[in-house]
Amino acid sequence: MRVLLDEHLNWRFARAFTGHDVRSVRGMGRAGRQNGDLLSAAAQAFDVLVAMDRNMEHQQSLPMDDLAVVLLVGPSNRLEDTRRAVPAMERLLEAGVVAGRLCSVAVPR
């Protein structure tokens, strides 16, 4: 699965995933884009966008037909926090996230 990490997530978070093509907005040099622009661009090249921006679902016209959005819900976007969500994210990706759906994954404490 092709996964894009939002710019507010550490680019090194991508290294924690196996069996998926995971890239980051920062690593691709596309930081600073507005959420609407990011969603449109992501839908053209990725299957899933992973973000921690809880307001995204209220600010944008979600769901989008060509992109699944996964919101991480946790204490912070620090790498040591987000890494704890990897097992749940892997299970979600393996189960097959559905384009056009918004899912949440809780980051364990």
Short mmCIF file of C-alpha atoms in Angstrom, two decimals, residues 3-105:
data_model
loop_
_atom_site.label_atom_id
_atom_site.label_comp_id
_atom_site.label_asym_id
_atom_site.label_seq_id
_atom_site.Cartn_x
_atom_site.Cartn_y
_atom_site.Cartn_z
CA VAL A 3 1.11 5.63 2.41
CA LEU A 4 1.84 9.35 2.85
CA LEU A 5 2.68 10.80 6.28
CA ASP A 6 1.50 14.34 6.93
CA GLU A 7 4.17 16.96 7.53
CA HIS A 8 3.44 17.09 11.26
CA LEU A 9 4.64 13.51 11.63
CA ASN A 10 8.35 12.78 11.87
CA TRP A 11 9.69 11.50 8.54
CA ARG A 12 11.54 8.73 10.40
CA PHE A 13 8.14 7.28 11.34
CA ALA A 14 8.04 5.85 7.79
CA ARG A 15 10.94 3.52 8.64
CA ALA A 16 8.79 1.68 11.19
CA PHE A 17 6.51 0.16 8.55
CA THR A 18 7.28 -3.01 6.63
CA GLY A 19 5.76 -4.19 3.40
CA HIS A 20 4.38 -0.80 2.41
CA ASP A 21 5.67 2.16 0.43
CA VAL A 22 5.61 4.86 3.13
CA ARG A 23 6.79 8.40 2.41
CA SER A 24 6.54 11.68 4.24
CA VAL A 25 5.46 15.09 3.03
CA ARG A 26 8.64 16.58 4.51
CA GLY A 27 10.85 13.90 2.95
CA MET A 28 9.34 14.68 -0.44
CA GLY A 29 10.02 18.41 0.01
CA ARG A 30 6.33 19.33 0.00
CA ALA A 31 5.90 20.76 3.49
CA GLY A 32 3.77 23.86 3.91
CA ARG A 33 0.88 22.84 1.67
CA GLN A 34 -2.66 23.59 2.80
CA ASN A 35 -4.69 20.51 3.80
CA GLY A 36 -6.95 20.74 0.73
CA ASP A 37 -3.98 20.88 -1.65
CA LEU A 38 -2.27 18.07 0.23
CA LEU A 39 -5.34 15.84 0.05
CA SER A 40 -5.74 16.42 -3.68
CA ALA A 41 -2.08 15.69 -4.41
CA ALA A 42 -2.03 12.67 -2.10
CA ALA A 43 -5.10 11.16 -3.76
CA GLN A 44 -3.27 11.08 -7.09
CA ALA A 45 -0.24 9.11 -5.88
CA PHE A 46 -1.11 7.41 -2.57
CA ASP A 47 -3.72 5.08 -1.11
CA VAL A 48 -3.61 6.42 2.45
CA LEU A 49 -2.80 9.70 4.18
CA VAL A 50 -1.78 9.44 7.85
CA ALA A 51 -2.15 12.61 9.94
CA MET A 52 -2.58 13.84 13.50
CA ASP A 53 -4.51 16.97 12.54
CA ARG A 54 -7.78 16.37 14.39
CA ASN A 55 -9.38 19.35 12.69
CA MET A 56 -8.76 17.90 9.22
CA GLU A 57 -12.02 15.98 9.18
CA HIS A 58 -13.94 19.17 9.97
CA GLN A 59 -12.00 21.50 7.67
CA GLN A 60 -11.92 19.46 4.50
CA SER A 61 -14.42 17.77 2.26
CA LEU A 62 -13.82 14.28 3.54
CA PRO A 63 -14.21 11.57 2.56
CA MET A 64 -12.43 11.64 -0.78
CA ASP A 65 -13.19 8.91 -3.29
CA ASP A 66 -9.56 8.00 -4.04
CA LEU A 67 -7.88 8.30 -0.65
CA ALA A 68 -8.27 6.79 2.80
CA VAL A 69 -7.34 9.06 5.71
CA VAL A 70 -6.06 7.68 9.01
CA LEU A 71 -5.96 10.03 11.99
CA LEU A 72 -3.55 9.14 14.77
CA VAL A 73 -4.96 10.14 18.13
CA GLY A 74 -2.36 10.41 20.84
CA PRO A 75 -0.47 12.56 23.28
CA SER A 76 1.94 14.11 20.77
CA ASN A 77 3.46 13.77 17.32
CA ARG A 78 6.89 12.95 18.75
CA LEU A 79 8.48 9.93 17.13
CA GLU A 80 8.65 7.96 20.37
CA ASP A 81 4.89 8.44 20.79
CA THR A 82 3.80 7.72 17.22
CA ARG A 83 5.95 4.57 16.98
CA ARG A 84 3.67 2.97 19.55
CA ALA A 85 0.85 3.13 16.99
CA VAL A 86 2.73 1.06 14.40
CA PRO A 87 1.24 -2.36 15.34
CA ALA A 88 -2.31 -0.98 15.08
CA MET A 89 -1.46 0.84 11.84
CA GLU A 90 0.04 -2.33 10.36
CA ARG A 91 -3.12 -4.30 11.24
CA LEU A 92 -5.28 -1.60 9.67
CA LEU A 93 -3.23 -1.52 6.47
CA GLU A 94 -3.18 -5.32 6.23
CA ALA A 95 -6.94 -5.47 6.73
CA GLY A 96 -7.27 -3.04 3.85
CA VAL A 97 -8.27 0.53 4.51
CA VAL A 98 -11.02 1.70 2.20
CA ALA A 99 -10.62 4.70 -0.08
CA GLY A 100 -13.07 7.40 0.88
CA ARG A 101 -13.08 6.47 4.57
CA LEU A 102 -11.68 8.25 7.57
CA CYS A 103 -10.33 5.98 10.33
CA SER A 104 -8.79 6.76 13.70
CA VAL A 105 -5.99 4.89 15.41
#
